[in-house]
Short mmCIF file of C-alpha atoms and ligand atoms in Angstrom, two decimals:
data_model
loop_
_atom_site.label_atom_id
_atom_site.label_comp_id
_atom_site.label_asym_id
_atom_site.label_seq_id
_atom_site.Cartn_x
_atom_site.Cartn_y
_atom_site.Cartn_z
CA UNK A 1 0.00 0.00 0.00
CA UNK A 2 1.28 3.41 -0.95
CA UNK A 3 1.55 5.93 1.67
CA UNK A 4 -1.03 8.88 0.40
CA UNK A 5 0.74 11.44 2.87
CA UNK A 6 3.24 13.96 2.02
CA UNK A 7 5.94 13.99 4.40
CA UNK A 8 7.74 16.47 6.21
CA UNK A 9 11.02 15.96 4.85
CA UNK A 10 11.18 15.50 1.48
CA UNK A 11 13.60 12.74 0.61
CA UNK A 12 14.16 13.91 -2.68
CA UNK A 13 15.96 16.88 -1.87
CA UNK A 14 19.00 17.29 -0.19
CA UNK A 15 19.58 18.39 3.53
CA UNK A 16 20.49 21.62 2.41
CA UNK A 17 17.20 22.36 0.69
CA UNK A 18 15.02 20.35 3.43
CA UNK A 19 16.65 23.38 5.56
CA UNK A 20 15.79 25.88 3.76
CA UNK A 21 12.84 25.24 2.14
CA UNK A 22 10.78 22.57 4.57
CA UNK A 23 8.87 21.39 6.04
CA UNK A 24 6.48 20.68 3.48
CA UNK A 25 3.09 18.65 3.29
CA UNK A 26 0.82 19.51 6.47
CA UNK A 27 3.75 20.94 8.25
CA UNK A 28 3.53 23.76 5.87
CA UNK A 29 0.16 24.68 6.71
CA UNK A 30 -1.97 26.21 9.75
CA UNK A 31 -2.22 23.20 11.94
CA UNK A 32 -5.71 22.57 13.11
CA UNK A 33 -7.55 23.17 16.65
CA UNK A 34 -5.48 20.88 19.24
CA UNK A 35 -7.86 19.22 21.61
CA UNK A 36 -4.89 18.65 24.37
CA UNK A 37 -5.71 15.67 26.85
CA UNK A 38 -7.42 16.59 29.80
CA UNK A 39 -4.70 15.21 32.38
CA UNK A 40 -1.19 16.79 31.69
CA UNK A 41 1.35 14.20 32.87
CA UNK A 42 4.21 14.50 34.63
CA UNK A 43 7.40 14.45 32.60
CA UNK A 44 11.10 14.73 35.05
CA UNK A 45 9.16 17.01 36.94
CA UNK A 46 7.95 19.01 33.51
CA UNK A 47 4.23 19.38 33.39
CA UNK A 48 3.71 17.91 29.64
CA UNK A 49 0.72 17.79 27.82
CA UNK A 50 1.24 14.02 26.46
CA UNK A 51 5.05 12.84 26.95
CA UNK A 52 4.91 12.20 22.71
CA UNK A 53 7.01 13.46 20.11
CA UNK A 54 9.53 13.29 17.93
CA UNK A 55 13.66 12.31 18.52
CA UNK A 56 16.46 13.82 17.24
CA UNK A 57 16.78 14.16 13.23
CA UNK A 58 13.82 15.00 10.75
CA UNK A 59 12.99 18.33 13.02
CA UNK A 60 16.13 20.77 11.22
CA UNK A 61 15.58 23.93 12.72
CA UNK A 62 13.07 26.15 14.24
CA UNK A 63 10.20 26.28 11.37
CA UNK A 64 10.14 22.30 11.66
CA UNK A 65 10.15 22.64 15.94
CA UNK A 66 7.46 25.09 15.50
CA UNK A 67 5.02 22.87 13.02
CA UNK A 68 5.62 20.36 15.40
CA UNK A 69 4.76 21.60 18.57
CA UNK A 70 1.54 23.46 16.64
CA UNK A 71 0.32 19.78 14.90
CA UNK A 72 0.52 18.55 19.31
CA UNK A 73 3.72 16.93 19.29
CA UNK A 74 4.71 18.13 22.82
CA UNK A 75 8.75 16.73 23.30
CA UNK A 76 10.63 18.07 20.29
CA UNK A 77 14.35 17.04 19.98
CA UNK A 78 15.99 19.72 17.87
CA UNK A 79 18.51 18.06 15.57
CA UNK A 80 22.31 16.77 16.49
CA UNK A 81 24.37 19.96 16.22
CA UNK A 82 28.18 19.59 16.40
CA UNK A 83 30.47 22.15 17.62
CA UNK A 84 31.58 22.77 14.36
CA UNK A 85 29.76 22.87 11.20
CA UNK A 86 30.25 19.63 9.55
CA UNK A 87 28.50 19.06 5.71
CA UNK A 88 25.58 16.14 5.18
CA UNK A 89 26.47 13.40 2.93
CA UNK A 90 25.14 13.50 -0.73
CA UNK A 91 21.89 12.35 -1.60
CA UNK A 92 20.42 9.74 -1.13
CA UNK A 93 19.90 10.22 2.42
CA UNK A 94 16.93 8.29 2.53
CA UNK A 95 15.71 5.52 0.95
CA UNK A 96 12.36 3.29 1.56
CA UNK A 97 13.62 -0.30 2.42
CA UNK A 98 11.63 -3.53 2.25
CA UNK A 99 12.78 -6.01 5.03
CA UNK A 100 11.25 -9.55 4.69
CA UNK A 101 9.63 -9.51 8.24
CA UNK A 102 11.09 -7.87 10.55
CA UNK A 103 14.96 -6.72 10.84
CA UNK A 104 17.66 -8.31 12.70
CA UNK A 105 19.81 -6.78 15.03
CA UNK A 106 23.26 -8.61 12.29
CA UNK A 107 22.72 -6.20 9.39
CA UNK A 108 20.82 -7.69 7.06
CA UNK A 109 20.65 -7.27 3.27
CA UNK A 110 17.38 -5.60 2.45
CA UNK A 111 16.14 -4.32 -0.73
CA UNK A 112 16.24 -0.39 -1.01
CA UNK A 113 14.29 1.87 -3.56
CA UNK A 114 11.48 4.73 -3.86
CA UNK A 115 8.04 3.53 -2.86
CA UNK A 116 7.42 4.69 0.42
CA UNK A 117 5.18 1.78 0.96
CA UNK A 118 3.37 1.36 4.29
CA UNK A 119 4.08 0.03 6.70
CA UNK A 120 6.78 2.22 6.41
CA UNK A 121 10.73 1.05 6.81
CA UNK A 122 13.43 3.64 5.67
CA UNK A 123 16.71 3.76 5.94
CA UNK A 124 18.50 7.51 6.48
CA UNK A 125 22.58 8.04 6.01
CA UNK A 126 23.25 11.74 6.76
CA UNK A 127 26.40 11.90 8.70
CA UNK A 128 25.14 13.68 11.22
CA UNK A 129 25.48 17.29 9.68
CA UNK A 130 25.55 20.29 11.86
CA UNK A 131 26.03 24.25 10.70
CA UNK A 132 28.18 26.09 13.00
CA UNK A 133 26.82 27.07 16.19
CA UNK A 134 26.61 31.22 15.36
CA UNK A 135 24.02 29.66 13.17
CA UNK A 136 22.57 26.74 15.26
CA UNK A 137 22.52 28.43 18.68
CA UNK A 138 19.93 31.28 17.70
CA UNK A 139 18.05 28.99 15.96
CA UNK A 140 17.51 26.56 18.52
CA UNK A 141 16.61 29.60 20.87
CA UNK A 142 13.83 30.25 18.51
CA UNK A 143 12.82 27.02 18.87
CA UNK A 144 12.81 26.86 22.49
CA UNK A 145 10.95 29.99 22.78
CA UNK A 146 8.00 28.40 20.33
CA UNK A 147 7.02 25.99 22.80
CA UNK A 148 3.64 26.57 23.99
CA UNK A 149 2.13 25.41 27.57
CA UNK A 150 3.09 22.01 28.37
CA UNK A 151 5.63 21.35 25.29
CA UNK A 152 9.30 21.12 25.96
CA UNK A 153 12.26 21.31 23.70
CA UNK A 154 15.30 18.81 24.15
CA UNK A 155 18.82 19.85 23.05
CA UNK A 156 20.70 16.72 20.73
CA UNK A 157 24.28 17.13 20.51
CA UNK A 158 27.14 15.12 20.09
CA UNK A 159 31.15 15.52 20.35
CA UNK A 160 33.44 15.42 17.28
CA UNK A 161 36.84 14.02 16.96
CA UNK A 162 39.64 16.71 16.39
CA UNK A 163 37.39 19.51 17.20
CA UNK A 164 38.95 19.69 21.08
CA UNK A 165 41.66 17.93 22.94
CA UNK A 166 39.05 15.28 23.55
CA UNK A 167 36.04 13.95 22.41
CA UNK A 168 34.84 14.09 26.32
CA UNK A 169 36.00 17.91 26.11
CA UNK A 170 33.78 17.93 22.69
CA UNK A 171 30.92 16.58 24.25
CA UNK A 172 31.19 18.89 27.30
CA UNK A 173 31.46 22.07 24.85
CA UNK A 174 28.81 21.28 22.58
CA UNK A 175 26.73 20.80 25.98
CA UNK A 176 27.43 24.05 26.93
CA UNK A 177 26.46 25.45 23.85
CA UNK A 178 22.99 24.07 24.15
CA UNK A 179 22.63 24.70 27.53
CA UNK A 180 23.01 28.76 26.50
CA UNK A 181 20.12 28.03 24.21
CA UNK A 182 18.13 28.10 27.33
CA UNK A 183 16.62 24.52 25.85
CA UNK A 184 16.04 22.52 29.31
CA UNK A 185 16.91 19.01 28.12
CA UNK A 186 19.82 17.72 26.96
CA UNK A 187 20.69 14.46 25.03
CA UNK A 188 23.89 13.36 24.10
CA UNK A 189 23.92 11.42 20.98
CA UNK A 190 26.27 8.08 21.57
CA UNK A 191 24.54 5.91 19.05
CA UNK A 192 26.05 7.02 15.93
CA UNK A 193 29.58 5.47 14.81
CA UNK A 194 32.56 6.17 16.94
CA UNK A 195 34.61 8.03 14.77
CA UNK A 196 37.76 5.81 13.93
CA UNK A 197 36.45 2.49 15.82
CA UNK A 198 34.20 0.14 13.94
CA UNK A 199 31.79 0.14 16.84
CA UNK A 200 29.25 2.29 18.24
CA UNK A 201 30.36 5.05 21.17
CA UNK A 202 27.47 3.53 23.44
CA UNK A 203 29.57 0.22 23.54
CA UNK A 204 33.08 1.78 24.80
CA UNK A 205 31.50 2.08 28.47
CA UNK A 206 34.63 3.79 29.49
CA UNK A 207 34.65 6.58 26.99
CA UNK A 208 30.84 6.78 27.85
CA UNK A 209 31.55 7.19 31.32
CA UNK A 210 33.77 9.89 31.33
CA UNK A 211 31.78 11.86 28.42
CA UNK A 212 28.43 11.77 30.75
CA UNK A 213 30.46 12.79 33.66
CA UNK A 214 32.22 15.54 31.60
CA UNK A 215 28.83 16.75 30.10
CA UNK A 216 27.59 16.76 34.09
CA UNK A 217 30.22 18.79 34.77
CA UNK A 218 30.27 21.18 32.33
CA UNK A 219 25.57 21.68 32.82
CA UNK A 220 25.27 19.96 36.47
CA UNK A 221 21.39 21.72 36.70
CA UNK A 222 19.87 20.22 33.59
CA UNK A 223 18.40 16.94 32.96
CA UNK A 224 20.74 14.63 30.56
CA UNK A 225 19.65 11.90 28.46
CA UNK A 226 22.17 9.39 26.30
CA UNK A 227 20.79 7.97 23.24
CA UNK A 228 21.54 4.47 22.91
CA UNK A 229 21.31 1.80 20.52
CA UNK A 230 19.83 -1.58 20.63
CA UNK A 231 21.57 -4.03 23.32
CA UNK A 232 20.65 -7.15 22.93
CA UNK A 233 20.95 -8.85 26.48
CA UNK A 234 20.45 -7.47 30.21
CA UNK A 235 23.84 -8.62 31.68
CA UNK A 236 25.28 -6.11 28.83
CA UNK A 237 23.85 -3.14 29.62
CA UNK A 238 23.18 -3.38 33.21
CA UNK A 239 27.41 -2.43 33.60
CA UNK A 240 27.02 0.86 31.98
CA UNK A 241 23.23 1.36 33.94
CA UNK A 242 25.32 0.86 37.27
CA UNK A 243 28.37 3.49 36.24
CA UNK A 244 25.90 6.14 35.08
CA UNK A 245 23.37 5.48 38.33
CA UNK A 246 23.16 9.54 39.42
CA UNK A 247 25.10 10.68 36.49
CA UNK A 248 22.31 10.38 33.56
CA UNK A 249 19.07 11.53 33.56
CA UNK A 250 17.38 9.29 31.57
CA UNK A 251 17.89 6.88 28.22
CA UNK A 252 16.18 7.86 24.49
CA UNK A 253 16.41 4.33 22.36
CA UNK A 254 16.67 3.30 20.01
CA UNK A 255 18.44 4.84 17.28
CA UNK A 256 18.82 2.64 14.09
CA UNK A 257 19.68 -0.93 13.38
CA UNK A 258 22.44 -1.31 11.04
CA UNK A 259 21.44 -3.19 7.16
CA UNK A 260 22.91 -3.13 3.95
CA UNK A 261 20.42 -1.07 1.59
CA UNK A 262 20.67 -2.89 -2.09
CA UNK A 263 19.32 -2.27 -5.24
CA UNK A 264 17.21 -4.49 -7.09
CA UNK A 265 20.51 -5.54 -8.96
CA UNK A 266 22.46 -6.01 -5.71
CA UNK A 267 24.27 -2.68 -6.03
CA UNK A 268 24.73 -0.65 -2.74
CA UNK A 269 21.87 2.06 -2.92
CA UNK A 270 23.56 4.79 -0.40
CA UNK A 271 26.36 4.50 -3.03
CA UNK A 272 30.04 2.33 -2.90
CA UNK A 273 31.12 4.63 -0.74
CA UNK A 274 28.09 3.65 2.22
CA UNK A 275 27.50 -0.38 1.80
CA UNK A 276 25.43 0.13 5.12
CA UNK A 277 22.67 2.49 6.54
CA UNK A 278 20.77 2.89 9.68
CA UNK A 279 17.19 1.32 8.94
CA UNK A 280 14.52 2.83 11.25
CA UNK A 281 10.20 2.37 10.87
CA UNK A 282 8.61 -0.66 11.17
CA UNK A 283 10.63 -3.01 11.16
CA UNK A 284 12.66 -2.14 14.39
CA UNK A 285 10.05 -1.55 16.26
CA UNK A 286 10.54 -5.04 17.98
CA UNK A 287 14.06 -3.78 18.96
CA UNK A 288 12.99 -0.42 20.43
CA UNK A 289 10.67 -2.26 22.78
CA UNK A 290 12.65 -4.89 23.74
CA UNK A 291 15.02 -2.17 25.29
CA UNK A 292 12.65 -0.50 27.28
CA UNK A 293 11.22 -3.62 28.33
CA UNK A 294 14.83 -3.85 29.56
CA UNK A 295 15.60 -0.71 30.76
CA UNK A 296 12.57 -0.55 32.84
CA UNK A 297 12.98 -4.42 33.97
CA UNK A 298 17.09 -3.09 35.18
CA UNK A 299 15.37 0.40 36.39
CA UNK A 300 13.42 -1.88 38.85
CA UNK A 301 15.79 -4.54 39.79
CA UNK A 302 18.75 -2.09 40.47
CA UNK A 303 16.14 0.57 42.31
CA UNK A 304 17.41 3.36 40.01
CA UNK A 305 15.14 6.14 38.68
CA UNK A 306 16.41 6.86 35.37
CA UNK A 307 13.61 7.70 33.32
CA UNK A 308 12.92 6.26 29.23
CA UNK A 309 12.29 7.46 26.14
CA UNK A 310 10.90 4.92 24.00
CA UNK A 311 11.86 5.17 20.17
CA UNK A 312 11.41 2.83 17.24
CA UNK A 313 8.72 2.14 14.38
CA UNK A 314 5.87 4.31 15.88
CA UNK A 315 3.20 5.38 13.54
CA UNK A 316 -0.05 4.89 15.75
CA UNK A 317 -1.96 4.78 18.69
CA UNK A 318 -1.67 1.36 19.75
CA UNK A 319 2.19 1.61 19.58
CA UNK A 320 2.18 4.11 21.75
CA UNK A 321 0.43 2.49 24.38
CA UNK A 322 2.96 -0.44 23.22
CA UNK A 323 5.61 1.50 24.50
CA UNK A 324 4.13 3.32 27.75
CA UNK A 325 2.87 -0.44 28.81
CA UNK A 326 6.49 -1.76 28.64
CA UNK A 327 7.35 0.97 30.72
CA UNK A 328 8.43 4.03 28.51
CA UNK A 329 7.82 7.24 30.49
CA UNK A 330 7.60 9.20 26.75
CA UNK A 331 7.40 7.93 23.37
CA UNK A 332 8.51 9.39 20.12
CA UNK A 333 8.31 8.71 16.58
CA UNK A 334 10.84 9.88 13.59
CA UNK A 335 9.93 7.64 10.30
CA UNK A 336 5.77 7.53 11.77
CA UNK A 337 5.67 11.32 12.25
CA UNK A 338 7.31 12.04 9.24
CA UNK A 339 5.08 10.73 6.96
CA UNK A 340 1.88 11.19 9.15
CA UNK A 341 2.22 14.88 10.30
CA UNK A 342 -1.10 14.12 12.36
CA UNK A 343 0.33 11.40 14.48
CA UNK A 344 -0.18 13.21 17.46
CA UNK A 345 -3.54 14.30 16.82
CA UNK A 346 -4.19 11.05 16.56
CA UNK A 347 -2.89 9.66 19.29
CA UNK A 348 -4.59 12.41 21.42
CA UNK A 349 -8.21 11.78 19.83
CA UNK A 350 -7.71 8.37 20.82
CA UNK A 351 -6.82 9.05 24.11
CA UNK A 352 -9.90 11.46 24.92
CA UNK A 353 -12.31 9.30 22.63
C1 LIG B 1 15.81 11.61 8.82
C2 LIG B 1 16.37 11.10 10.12
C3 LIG B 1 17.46 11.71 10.69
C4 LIG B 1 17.97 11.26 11.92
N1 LIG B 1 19.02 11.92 12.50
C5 LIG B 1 19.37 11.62 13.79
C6 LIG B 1 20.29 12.44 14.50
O1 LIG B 1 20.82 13.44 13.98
N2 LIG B 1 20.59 12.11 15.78
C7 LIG B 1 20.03 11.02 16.42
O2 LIG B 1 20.30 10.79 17.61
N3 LIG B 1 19.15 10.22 15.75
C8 LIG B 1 18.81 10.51 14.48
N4 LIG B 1 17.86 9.74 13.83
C9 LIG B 1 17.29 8.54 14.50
C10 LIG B 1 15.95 8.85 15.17
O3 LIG B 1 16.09 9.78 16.23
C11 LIG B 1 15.31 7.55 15.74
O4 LIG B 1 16.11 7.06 16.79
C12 LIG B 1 15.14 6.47 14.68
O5 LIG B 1 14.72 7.03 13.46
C13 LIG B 1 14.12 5.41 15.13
O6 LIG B 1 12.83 5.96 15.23
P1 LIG B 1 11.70 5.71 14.11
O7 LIG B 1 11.60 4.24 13.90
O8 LIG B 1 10.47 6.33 14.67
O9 LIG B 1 12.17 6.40 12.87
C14 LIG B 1 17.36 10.15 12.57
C15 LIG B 1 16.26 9.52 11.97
C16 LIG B 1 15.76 9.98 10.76
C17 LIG B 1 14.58 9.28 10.15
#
């Protein structure tokens, strides 16, 4: 089945012009009337409307933050910034892929193309771009200051190689930045590659330490999250749950699981130059709740308090509810919300129906 929506982000353009130019499709528009629920809930001590939204990517700068928040999506993650501007990679970015059931966790081969086909699986290769922050940092102030009652605006950021003496000093200054945004979440991206290791950052539990502790350091008075990646077992996560214990705020997961987008004639459809992808959508929503499952199983048996953001194929109501019944304190949705600007609508009709 074709998806009939137009979505935010237009994956035909590049990053630059999604920047510029976006978002398009209902985002574009006047939102309609929001009937908020009647109960706000409570949110790390934020009074938030409904703890639903969308994670850090599609939302670029402040005219995508501010069609969100008016369309009722009440957490917005503003998108990764860097401390120094670093460029997108070339198109394609994204890519629908087709997955034969759902995606394992050993990066699979699956089938790559244009039909945005529901339900939906994409996969998205960006590189994390970032402009510099005389650009970012009033931008992301605008953003903050569009949030309406009971909407909040979380910070993403993550630390470069070789643009401080450290990528723990990176971290800690790219913190800071967002912190003088006045945006009054922060979350650390550690689920993209670690640059130079052939493993993600969220793995290295030392380096993770020692970033979380130098991004305490650096903003001690504002809640942190870490995004993580899938783990596939308790007894490997629970280690870095245990260092982190008063440290960390809270976990946002997942991010992506890790294919190898294809052609129809085998070819790699990122290009030679990207064999693999992150694939996000449908078919890792499986993954997404397993880890909270997890996290909030390990929240309980080690009496911590961290609170969870869950992330990973959302594109209704009933995954929602999924998530908050395996113990997610928020949900959010990237791939769902992007092609459904009315997800939240949605999800809130459903909730006061
Ligand atoms: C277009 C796009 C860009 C993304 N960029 C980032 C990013 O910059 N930082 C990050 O932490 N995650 C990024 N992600 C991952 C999402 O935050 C999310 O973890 C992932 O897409 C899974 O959610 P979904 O299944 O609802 O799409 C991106 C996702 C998409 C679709």
């Amino acid at each position: 089945m074709q998806t009939n929506l137009t979505p935010f982000y237009n994956p035909a353009l590049s990053y630059e012009e999604n920047y510029q130019y976006g978002p398009f499709g209902d985002f574009s528009r006047a939102a309609p009337s929001i009937e908020h629920n009647k109960q706000t809930e409570n949110f790390l001590n934020l009074q938030v409307n409904l703890p639903f939204g969308i994670p850090a990517g599609p939302l670029l700068n402040a005219n995508f933050i501010k069609a969100a928040f008016n369309h009722g999506f009440d957490l917005c993650v503003y998108k990764t910034v860097r401390t120094r501007a670093q460029a997108s990679h070339p198109l394609p970015n994204v890519l629908s892929v087709h997955p034969t059931g759902r995606l394992s966790a050993h990066t699979d081969t699956v089938l790559a193309d244009t039909n945005y086909t529901a339900p939906l699986s994409i996969t998205n290769s960006f590189g994390v771009p970032s402009f510099n922050p005389n650009i970012w940092q009033p931008d992301m102030a605008e953003a903050v200051n569009a949030a309406q009652k009971g909407q909040y605006i979380i910070g993403s950021f993550q630390g470069t190689c070789g643009n401080e003496s450290s990528i723990e000093k990176d971290y800690a200054c790219a913190a800071r930045l967002v912190d003088e945004t006045a945006a009054p979440i922060l979350e650390a991206n550690l689920s993209c590659p670690n640059e130079g290791v052939n493993k993600l950052l969220c793995f290295d539990f030392d380096k993770v330490e020692r970033i979380a502790k130098e991004i305490k350091n650096a903003v001690p008075d504002k809640p942190l999250f870490l995004k993580l990646a899938y783990f596939a077992d308790d007894d490997v996560i629970l280690p870095l749950l245990n260092r982190l214990d008063g440290t960390v705020d809270g976990y946002s997961t997942i991010n992506t699981l890790s294919a190898r987008p294809v052609t129809a004639n085998g070819e790699p459809a990122l290009g030679l130059d990207r064999p693999t992808g992150g694939v996000c959508g449908e078919a890792i929503r499986w993954a997404g709740l397993e880890m909270v499952e997890r996290l909030a199983r390990l929240r309980i048996r080690l009496n911590n308090h961290f609170v969870i953001i869950g992330v990973g194929g959302v594109s209704s109501a009933a995954h929602y509810q999924a998530y908050r019944l395996a113990g997610a304190d928020a949900v959010m949705s990237a791939t769902g919300a992007m092609w459904n600007p009315q997800l939240a609508l949605q999800i809130k009709s459903s909730l006061n129906g």
